[in-house]
Coordinates of C-alpha atoms and ligand atoms in Angstrom, one line a residue:
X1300 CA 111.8 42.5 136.7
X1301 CA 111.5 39.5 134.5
X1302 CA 114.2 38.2 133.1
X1303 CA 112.0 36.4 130.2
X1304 CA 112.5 36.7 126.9
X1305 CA 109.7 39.7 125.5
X1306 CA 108.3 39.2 122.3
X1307 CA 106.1 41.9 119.8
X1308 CA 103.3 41.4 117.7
X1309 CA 103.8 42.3 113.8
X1310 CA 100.6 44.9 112.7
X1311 CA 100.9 46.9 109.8
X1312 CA 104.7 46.9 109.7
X1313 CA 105.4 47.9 113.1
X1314 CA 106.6 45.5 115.9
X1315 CA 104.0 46.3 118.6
X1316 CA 102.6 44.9 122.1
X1317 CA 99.2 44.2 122.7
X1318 CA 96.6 47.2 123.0
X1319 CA 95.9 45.9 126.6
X1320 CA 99.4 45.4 127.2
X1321 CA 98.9 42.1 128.5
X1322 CA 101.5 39.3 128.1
X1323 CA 101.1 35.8 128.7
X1324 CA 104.2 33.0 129.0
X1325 CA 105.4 30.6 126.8
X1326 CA 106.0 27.5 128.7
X1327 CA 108.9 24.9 128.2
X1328 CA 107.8 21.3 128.1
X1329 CA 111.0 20.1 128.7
X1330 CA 111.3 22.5 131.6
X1331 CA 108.4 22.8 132.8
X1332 CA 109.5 26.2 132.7
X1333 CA 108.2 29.9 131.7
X1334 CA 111.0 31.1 129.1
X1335 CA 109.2 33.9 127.2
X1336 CA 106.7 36.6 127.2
X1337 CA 103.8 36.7 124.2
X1338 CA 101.7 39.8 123.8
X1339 CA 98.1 39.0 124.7
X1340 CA 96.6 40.2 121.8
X1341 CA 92.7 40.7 121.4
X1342 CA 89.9 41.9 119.3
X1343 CA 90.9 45.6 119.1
X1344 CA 95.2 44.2 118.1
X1345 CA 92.9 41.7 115.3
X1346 CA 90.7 44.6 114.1
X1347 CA 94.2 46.6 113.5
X1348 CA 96.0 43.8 112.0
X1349 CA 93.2 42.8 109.5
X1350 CA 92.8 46.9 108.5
X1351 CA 96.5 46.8 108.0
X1352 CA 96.1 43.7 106.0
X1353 CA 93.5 45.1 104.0
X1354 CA 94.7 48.4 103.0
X1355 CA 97.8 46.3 101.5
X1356 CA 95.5 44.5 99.9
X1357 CA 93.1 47.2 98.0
X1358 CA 95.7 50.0 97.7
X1359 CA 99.5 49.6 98.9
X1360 CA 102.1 48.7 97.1
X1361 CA 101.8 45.2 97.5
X1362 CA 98.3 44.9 95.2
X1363 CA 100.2 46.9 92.7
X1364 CA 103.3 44.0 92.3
X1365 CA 103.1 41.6 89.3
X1366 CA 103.0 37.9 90.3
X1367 CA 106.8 37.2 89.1
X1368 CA 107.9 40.4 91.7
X1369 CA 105.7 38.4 94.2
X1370 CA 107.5 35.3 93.1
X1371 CA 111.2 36.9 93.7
X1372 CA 109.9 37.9 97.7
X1373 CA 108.7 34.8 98.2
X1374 CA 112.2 33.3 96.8
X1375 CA 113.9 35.7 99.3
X1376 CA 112.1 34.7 102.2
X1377 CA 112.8 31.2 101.6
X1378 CA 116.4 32.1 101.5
X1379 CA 116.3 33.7 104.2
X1380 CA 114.4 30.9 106.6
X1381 CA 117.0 28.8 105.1
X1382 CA 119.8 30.6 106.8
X1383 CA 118.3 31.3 109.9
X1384 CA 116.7 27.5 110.1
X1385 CA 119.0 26.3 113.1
X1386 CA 117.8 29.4 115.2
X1387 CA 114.3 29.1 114.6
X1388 CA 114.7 25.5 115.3
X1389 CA 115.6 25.6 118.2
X1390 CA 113.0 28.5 119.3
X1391 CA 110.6 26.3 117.9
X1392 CA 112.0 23.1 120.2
X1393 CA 111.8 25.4 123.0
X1394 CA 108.1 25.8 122.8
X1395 CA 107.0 22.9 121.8
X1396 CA 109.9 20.3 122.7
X1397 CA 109.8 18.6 119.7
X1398 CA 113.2 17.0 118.7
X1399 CA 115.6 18.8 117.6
X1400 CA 116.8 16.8 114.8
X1401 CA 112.3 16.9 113.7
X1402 CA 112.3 20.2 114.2
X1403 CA 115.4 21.4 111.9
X1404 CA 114.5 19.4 109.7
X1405 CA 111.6 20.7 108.9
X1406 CA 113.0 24.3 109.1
X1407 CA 115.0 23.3 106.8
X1408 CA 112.7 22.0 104.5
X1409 CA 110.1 24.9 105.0
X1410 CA 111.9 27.1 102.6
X1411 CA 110.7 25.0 99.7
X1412 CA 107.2 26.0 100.0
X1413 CA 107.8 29.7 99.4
X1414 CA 110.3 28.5 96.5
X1415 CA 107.6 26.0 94.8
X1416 CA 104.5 28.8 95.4
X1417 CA 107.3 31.4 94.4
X1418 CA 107.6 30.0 90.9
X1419 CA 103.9 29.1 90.8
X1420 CA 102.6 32.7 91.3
X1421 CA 103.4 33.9 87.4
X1422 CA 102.1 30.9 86.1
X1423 CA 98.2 31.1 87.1
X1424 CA 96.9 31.8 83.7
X1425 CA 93.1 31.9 83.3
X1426 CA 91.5 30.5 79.7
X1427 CA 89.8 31.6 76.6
X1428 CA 86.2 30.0 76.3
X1429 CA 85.4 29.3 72.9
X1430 CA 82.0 30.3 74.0
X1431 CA 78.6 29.7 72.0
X1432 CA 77.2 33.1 72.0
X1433 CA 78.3 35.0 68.6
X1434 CA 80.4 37.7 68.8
X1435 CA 81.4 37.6 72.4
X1436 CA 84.7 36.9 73.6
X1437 CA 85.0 35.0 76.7
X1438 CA 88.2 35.0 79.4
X1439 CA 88.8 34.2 82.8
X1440 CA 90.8 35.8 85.1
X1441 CA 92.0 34.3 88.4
X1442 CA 92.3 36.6 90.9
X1443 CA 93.2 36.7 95.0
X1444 CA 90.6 36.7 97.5
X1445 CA 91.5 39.4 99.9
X1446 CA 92.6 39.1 103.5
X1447 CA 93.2 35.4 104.7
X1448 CA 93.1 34.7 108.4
X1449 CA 95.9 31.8 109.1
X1450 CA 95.6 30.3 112.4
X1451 CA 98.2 27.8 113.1
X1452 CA 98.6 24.9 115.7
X1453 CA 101.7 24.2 118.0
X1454 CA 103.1 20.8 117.1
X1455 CA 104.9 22.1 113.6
X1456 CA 104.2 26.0 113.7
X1457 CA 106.5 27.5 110.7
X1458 CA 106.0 24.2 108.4
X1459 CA 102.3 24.5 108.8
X1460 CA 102.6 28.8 108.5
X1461 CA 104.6 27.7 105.5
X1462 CA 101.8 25.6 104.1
X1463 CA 99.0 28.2 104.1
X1464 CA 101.4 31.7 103.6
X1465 CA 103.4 30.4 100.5
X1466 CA 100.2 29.9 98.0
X1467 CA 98.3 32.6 99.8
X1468 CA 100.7 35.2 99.2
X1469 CA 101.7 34.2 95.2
X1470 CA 98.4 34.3 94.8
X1471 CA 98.4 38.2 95.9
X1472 CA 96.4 37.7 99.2
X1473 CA 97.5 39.8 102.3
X1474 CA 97.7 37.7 105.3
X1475 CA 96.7 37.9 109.4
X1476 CA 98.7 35.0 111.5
X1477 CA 97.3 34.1 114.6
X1478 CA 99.7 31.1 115.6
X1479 CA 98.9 29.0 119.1
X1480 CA 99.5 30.7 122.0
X1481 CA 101.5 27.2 122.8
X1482 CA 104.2 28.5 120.5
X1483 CA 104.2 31.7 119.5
X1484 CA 108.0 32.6 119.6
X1485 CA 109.2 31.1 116.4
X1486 CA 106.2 32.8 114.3
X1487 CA 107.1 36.2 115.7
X1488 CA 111.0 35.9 115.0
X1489 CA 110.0 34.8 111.6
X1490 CA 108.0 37.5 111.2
X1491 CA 111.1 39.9 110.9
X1492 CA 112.1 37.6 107.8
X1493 CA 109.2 39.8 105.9
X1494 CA 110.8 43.3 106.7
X1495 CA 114.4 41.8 105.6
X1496 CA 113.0 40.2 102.2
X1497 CA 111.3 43.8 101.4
X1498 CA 107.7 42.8 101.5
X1499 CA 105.5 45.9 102.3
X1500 CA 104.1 46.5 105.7
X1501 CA 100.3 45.1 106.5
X1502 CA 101.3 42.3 103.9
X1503 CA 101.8 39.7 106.7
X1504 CA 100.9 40.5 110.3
X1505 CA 101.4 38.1 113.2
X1506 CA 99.1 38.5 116.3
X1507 CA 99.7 36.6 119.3
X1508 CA 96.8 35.4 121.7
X1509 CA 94.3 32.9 123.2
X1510 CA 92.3 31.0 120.9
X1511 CA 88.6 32.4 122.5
X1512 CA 90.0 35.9 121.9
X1513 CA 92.6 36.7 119.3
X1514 CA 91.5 33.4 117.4
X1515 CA 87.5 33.9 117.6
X1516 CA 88.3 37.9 116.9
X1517 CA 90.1 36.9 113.8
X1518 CA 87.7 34.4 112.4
X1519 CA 84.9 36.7 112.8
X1520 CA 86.0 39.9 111.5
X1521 CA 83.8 41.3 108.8
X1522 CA 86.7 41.9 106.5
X1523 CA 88.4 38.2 106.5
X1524 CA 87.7 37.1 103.1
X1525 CA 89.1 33.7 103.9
X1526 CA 89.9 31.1 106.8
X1527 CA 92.7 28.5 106.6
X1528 CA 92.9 26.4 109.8
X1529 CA 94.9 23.6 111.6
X1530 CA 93.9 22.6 114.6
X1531 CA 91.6 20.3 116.2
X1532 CA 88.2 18.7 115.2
X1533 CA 86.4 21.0 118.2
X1534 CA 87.9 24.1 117.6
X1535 CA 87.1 23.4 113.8
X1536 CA 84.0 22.8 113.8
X1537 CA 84.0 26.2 116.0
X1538 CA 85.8 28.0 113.3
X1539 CA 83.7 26.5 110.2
X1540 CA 80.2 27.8 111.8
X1541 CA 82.0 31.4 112.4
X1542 CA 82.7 31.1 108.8
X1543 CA 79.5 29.7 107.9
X1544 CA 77.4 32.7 109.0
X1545 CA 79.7 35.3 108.0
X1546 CA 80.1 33.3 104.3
X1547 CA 83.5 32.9 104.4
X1548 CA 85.5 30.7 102.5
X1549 CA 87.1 28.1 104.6
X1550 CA 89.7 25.4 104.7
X1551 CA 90.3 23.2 107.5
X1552 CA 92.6 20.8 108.6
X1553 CA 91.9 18.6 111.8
X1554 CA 93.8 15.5 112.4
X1555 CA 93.6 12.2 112.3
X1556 CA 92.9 8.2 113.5
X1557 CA 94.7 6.8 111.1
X1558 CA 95.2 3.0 110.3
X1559 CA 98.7 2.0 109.6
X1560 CA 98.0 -1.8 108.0
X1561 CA 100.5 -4.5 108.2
X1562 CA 100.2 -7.3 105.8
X1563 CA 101.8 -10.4 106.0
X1564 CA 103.8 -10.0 103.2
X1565 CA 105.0 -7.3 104.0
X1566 CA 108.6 -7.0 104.6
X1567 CA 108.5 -7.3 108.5
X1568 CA 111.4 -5.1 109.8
X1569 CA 110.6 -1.9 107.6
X1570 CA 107.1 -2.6 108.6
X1571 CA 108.1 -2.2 112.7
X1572 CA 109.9 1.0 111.3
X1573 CA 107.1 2.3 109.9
X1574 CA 104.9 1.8 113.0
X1575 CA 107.2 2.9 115.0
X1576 CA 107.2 6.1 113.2
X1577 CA 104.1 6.5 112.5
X1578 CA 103.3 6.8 116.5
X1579 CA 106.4 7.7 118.1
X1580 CA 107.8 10.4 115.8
X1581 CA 106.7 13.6 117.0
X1582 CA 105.9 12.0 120.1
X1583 CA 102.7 10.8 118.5
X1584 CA 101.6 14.8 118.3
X1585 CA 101.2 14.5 114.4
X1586 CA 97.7 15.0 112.4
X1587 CA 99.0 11.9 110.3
X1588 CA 100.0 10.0 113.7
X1589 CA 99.6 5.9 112.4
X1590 CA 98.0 5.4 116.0
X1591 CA 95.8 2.3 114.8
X1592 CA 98.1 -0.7 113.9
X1593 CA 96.0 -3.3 111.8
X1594 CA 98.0 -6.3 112.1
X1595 CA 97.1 -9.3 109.9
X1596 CA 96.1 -12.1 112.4
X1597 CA 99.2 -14.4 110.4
X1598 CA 102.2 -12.2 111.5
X1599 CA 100.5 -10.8 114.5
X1600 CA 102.6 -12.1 117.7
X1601 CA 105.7 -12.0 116.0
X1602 CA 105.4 -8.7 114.9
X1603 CA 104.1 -7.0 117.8
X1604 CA 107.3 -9.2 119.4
X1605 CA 109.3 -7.2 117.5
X1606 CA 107.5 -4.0 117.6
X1607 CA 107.5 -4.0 121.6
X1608 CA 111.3 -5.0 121.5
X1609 CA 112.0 -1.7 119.3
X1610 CA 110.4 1.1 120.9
X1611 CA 111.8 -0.2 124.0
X1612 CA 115.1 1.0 122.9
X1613 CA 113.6 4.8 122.3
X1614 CA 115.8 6.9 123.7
X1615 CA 113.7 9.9 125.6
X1616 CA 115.2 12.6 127.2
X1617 CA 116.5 16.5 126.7
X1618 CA 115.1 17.2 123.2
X1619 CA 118.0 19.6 122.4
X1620 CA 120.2 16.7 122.0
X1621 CA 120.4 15.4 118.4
X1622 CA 120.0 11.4 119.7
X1623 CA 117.2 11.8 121.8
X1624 CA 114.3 10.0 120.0
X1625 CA 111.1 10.7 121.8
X1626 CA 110.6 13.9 124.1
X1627 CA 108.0 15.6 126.2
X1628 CA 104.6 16.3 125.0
X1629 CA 104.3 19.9 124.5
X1630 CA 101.6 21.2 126.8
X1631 CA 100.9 20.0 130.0
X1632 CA 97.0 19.7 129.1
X1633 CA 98.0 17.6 126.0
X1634 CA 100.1 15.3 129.0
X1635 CA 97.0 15.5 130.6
X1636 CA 94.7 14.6 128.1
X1637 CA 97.2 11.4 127.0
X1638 CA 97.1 10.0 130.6
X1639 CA 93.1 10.4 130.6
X1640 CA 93.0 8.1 127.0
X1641 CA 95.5 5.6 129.1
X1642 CA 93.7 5.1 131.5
X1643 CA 90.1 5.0 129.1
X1644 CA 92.1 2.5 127.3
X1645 CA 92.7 0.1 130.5
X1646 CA 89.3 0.8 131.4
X1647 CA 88.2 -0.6 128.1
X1648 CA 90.0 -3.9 128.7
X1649 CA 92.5 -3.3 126.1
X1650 CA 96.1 -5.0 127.1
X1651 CA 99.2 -2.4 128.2
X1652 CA 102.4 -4.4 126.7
X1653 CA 104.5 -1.3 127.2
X1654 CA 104.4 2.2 128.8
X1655 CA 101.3 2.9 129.8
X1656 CA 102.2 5.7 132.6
X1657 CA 103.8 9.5 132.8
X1658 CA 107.9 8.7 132.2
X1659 CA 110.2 9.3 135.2
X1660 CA 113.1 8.5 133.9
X1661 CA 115.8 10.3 135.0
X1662 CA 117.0 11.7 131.7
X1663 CA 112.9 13.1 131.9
X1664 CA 114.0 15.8 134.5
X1665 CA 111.2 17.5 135.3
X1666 CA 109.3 17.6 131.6
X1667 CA 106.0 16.7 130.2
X1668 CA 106.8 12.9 129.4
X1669 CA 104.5 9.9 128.4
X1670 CA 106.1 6.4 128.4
X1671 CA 105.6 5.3 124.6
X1672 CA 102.8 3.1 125.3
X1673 CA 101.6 0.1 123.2
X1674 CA 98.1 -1.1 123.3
X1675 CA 97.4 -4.7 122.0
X1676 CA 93.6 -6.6 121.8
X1677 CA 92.4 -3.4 120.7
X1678 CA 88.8 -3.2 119.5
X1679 CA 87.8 -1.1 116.9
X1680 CA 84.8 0.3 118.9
X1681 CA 86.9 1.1 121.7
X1682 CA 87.4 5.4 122.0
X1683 CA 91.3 4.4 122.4
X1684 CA 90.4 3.1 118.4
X1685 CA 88.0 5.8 117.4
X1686 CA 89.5 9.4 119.1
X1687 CA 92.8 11.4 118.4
X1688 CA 95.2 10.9 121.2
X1689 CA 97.6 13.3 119.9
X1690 CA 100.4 11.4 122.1
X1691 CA 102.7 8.5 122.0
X1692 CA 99.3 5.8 122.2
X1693 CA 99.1 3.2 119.8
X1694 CA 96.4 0.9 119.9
X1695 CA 96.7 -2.7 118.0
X1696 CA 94.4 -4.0 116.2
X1697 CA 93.9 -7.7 114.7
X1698 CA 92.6 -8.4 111.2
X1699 CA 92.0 -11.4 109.2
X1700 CA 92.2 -10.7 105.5
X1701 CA 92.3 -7.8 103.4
X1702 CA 88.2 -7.4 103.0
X1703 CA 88.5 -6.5 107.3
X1704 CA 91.5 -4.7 106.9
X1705 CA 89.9 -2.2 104.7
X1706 CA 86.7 -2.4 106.7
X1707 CA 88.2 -1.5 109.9
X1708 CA 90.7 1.0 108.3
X1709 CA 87.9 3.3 107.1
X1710 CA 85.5 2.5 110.1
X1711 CA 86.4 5.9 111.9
X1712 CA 85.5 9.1 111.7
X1713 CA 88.3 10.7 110.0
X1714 CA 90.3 10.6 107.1
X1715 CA 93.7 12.1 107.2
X1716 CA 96.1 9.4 105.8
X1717 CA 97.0 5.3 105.9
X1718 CA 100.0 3.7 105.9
X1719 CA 99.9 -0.1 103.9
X1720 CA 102.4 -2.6 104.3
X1721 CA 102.8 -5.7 101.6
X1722 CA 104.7 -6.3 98.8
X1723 CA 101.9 -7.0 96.1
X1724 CA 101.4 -4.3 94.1
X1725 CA 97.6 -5.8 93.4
X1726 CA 97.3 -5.6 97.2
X1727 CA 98.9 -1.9 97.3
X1728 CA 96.7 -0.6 95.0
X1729 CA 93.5 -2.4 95.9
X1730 CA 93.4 -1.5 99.1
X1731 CA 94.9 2.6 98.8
X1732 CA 92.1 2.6 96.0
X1733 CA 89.4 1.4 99.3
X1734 CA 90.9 3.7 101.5
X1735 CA 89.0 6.8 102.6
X1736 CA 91.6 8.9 103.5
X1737 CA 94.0 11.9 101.7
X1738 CA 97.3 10.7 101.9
X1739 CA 98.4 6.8 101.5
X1740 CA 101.1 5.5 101.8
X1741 CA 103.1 1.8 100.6
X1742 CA 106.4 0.6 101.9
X1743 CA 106.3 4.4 103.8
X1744 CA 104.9 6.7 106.4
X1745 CA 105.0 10.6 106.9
X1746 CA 106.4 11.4 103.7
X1747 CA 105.0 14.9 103.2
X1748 CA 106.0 17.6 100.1
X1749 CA 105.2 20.6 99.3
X1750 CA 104.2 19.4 95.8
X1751 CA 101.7 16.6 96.6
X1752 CA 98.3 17.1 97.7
X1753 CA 97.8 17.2 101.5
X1754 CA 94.3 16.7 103.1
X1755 CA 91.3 15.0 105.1
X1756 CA 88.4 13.1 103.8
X1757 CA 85.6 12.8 106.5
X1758 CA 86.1 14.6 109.3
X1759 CA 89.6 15.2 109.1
X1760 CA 88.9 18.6 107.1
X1761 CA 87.8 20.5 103.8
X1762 CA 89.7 21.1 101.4
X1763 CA 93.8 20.4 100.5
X1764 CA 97.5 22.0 101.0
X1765 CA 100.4 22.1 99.0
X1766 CA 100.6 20.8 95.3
X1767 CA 99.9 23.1 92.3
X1768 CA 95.9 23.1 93.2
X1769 CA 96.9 24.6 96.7
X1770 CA 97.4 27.8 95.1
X1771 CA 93.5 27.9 93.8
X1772 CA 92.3 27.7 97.4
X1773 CA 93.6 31.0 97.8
X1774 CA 92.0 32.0 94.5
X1775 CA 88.2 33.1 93.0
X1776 CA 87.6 32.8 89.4
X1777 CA 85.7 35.6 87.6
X1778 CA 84.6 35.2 83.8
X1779 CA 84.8 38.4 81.4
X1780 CA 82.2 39.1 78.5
X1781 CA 83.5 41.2 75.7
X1782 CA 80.9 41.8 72.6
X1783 CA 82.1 42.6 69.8
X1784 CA 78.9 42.6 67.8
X1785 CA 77.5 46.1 65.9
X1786 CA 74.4 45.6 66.9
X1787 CA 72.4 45.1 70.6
X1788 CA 69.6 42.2 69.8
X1789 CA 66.4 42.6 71.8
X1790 CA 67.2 43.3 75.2
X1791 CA 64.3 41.7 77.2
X1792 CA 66.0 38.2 76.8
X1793 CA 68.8 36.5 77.8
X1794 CA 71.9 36.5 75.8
Ligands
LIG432 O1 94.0 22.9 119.5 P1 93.1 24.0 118.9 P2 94.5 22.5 120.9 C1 94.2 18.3 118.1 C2 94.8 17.3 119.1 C3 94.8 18.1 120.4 C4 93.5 18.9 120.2 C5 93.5 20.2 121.0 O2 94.0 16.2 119.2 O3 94.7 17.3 121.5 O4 93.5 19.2 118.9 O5 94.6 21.0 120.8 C6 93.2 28.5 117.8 N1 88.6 30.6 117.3 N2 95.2 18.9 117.3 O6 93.6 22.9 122.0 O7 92.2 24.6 120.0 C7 94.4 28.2 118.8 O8 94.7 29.5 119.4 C8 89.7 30.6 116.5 C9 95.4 18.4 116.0 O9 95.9 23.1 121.0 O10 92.4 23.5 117.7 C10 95.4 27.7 117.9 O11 96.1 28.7 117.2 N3 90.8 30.0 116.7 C11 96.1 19.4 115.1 C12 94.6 26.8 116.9 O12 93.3 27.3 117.0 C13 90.9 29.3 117.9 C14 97.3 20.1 115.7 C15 94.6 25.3 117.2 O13 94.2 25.1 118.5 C16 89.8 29.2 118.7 C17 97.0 20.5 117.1 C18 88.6 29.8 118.4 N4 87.5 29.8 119.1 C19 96.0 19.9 117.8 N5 90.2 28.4 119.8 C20 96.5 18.9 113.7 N6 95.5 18.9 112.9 O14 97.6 18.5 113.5 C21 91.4 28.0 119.5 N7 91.9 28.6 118.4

């Protein structure tokens, strides 16, 4: 007998295993360890779930709520995430050996979304068209889409569950989870949060599985009327031709390259902050990851001095404890993967001034670790410059003046965000203005809300999360026509 945690699958209000009752384990990367078992759920679990989903949405007694009683559930989940934070925090670290102090933090913070949507859902009002034909009255309503298929990645699983579920269910969708098989635990424990708050069963329902099955089973499912995505730019474009011959609406969210720019008027110890967190938070496994450093030519040597020097000092180890500062990646083909770019990076010619290797420090044990490794003489043409590492990689790059900053910032394929460090205002807004990318930020890195637009220009996705608009995506508009007139003109023409 196993003596690993088991785990159920949430359909249609009943905690259930998979209909081939397969389980696969959920590994942990500071381990190296098997710690839980995760139903293997397939095709005939998705087919289930989505029915489940769908008969909430068309006739339970969830499509017959008003907004503001969708509001108040939403408000009670959030409350309730908000007490049980710490434990799905550490579940969460578990699985995908994030920091602790990242990962509660973000549990923490997770509530708001269902507090902001929450309050949004009663205030969706549609609009009265002062329209041109006579005697016609005009309105529109806004009005849900149906069943949305959430499929979630492993490196912030209940934030980015939080980012998708919050508008889609104030804006009176019904819901099918499909988080990675990576880290499945913590979606499946907060699934019980749905049954406590009093949301009605088929509303949300959680199935666990691989990708190629449970995901592409989900995607493709005649009766999805909508696919929200994080993940990567593969398995996206994957995921956006699925939805593309079944006309789906989809929204996609795929990562990053992005260019974290230091001026040389910047303020040159908050910028080394800023770098440093904008690669080595996370252990670089962040969509908004600042893992190409544009360094103005002026300041260059002395910053990367300084830069080097600092994430020397990161503490790695058991990410449990609330000091450690960098910790394992968290799968061991994502370790895999990070080595392969290290060594494409050396290959490239591009200069190793720290890291550079799998970490065997003690305090490592027996974990998934990467040295924080620090890439100077980086060329913008080089793949270590132009693909996601998803890992604690950063890759320096030299630039003369702001004209070549803002060439080689948006001479990549995606678009996710940019970080800018100066202290001109002209130069802040000049060059976030030229930047191709959804999120900028001055002076700051990773600052992420619930209220302000999140999303990727280019490659890094279609369409945006969180801020009022969010809700919309979740959302189709339909126009009504009321005559009023005593008379029907003649009815071969237009109106
Ligand atoms: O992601 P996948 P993986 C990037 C990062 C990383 C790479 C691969 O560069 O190295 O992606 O990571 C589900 N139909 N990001 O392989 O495959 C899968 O089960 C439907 C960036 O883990 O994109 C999981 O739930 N779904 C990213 C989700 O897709 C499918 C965060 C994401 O997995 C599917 C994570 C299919 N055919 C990785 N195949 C970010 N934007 O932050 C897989 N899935």
């Amino acid at each position: 007998m196993s003596n690993l945690q088991k785990y159920k699958m949430l359909i249609g209000g009943e905690w259930v295993d998979a209909a081939s009752g397969k389980h696969f384990e959920s590994m942990n990367p500071y381990t190296g360890k098997a710690w839980a078992l995760i139903p293997e759920g397939g095709a005939e679990d998705i087919d289930r779930a989505v029915k489940a989903a769908k008969a909430a949405f068309e006739s339970g007694q969830w499509s017959k709520m008003t907004a503001t009683q969708r509001g108040h559930l939403l408000r009670k989940l959030g409350d309730l995430i908000a007490e049980n934070a710490d434990a799905l925090a550490a579940t969460e670290v578990r699985d995908n050996g994030k920091l602790i102090a990242e990962m509660g933090l973000q549990l923490r913070y997770t509530p708001q979304w269902y507090y902001y949507f929450g309050g949004l859902a009663d205030k969706i009002e549609g609009s009265v068209i002062p329209i041109d034909k006579p005697e016609h009255f005009n309105f529109t309503r806004h009005e849900p889409l149906g069943v949305i298929a959430a499929i979630t990645p492993w490196n912030s699983p209940l934030m980015l569950a939080g980012w998708k579920l919050a508008p889609a269910l104030a804006a009176g969708n019904t819901v099918v989870l499909k988080p990675s098989e990576f880290t499945s635990a913590s979606s499946l424990e907060f699934g019980r949060l749905f049954e406590k708050a009093g949301f009605p069963p088929g509303v949300v329902n959680i199935v666990t599985g691989f990708g190629r099955d449970a995901g592409a089973a989900l995607t493709s499912h005649p009766d999805v009327a909508k696919i929200t995505f994080t993940g990567g730019p593969e398995t996206g474009r994957l995921v956006y031709a699925t939805g593309a011959k079944l006309l789906k609406k989809v929204s996609l969210e795929l990562g990053g390259k992005s260019p974290n720019i230091v001026f040389d008027d910047c303020i040159i110890d908050n910028a080394v902050k800023g770098a440093i967190s904008g690669i080595f938070a996370a252990t670089g496994q962040t969509c908004i990851a600042g893992s190409r450093l544009l360094v103005q030519r002026s300041i260059h040597d002395e910053f990367v001095d300084k830069l080097v020097a600092f994430a020397k000092t990161a503490k790695m180890g058991d990410p449990m404890l609330p000091d450690t500062q960098v910790g394992p990646v968290t799968t061991l083909q994502q370790h895999d993967k990070i080595l392969g770019y290290i060594d494409i990076a050396k290959g490239e010619g591009a200069e190793c001034l720290l890291g550079g290797a799998k970490a065997t420090r003690p305090e490592c044990g027996s974990g998934w670790f990467v040295e924080p490794t620090i890439f100077a003489g980086v060329n913008n043409r080089m793949r270590i410059a132009q693909e996601e590492v998803f890992g604690p990689v950063l890759s320096i790059i030299p630039f003369e003046d702001e004209e070549e900053a803002i060439h080689l910032g948006n001479d990549v394929a995606f678009g996710l965000a940019a970080g800018i460090w100066t202290q001109s205002i002209r130069r802040a807004l000049t060059v976030s203005e030229k930047i191709r990318a959804g999120s900028v930020w001055v002076n700051t890195y990773r600052a992420v809300s619930y209220m302000s637009p999140f999303g990727g220009y280019k490659d890094s996705g279609v369409g945006r999360e969180n801020g009022q608009d969010a809700i919309r995506e979740y959302m189709q508009t339909k126009s009504i026509w009321i005559s009023y007139a005593t008379d029907t003109p003649n009815p071969f023409v237009m109106r």
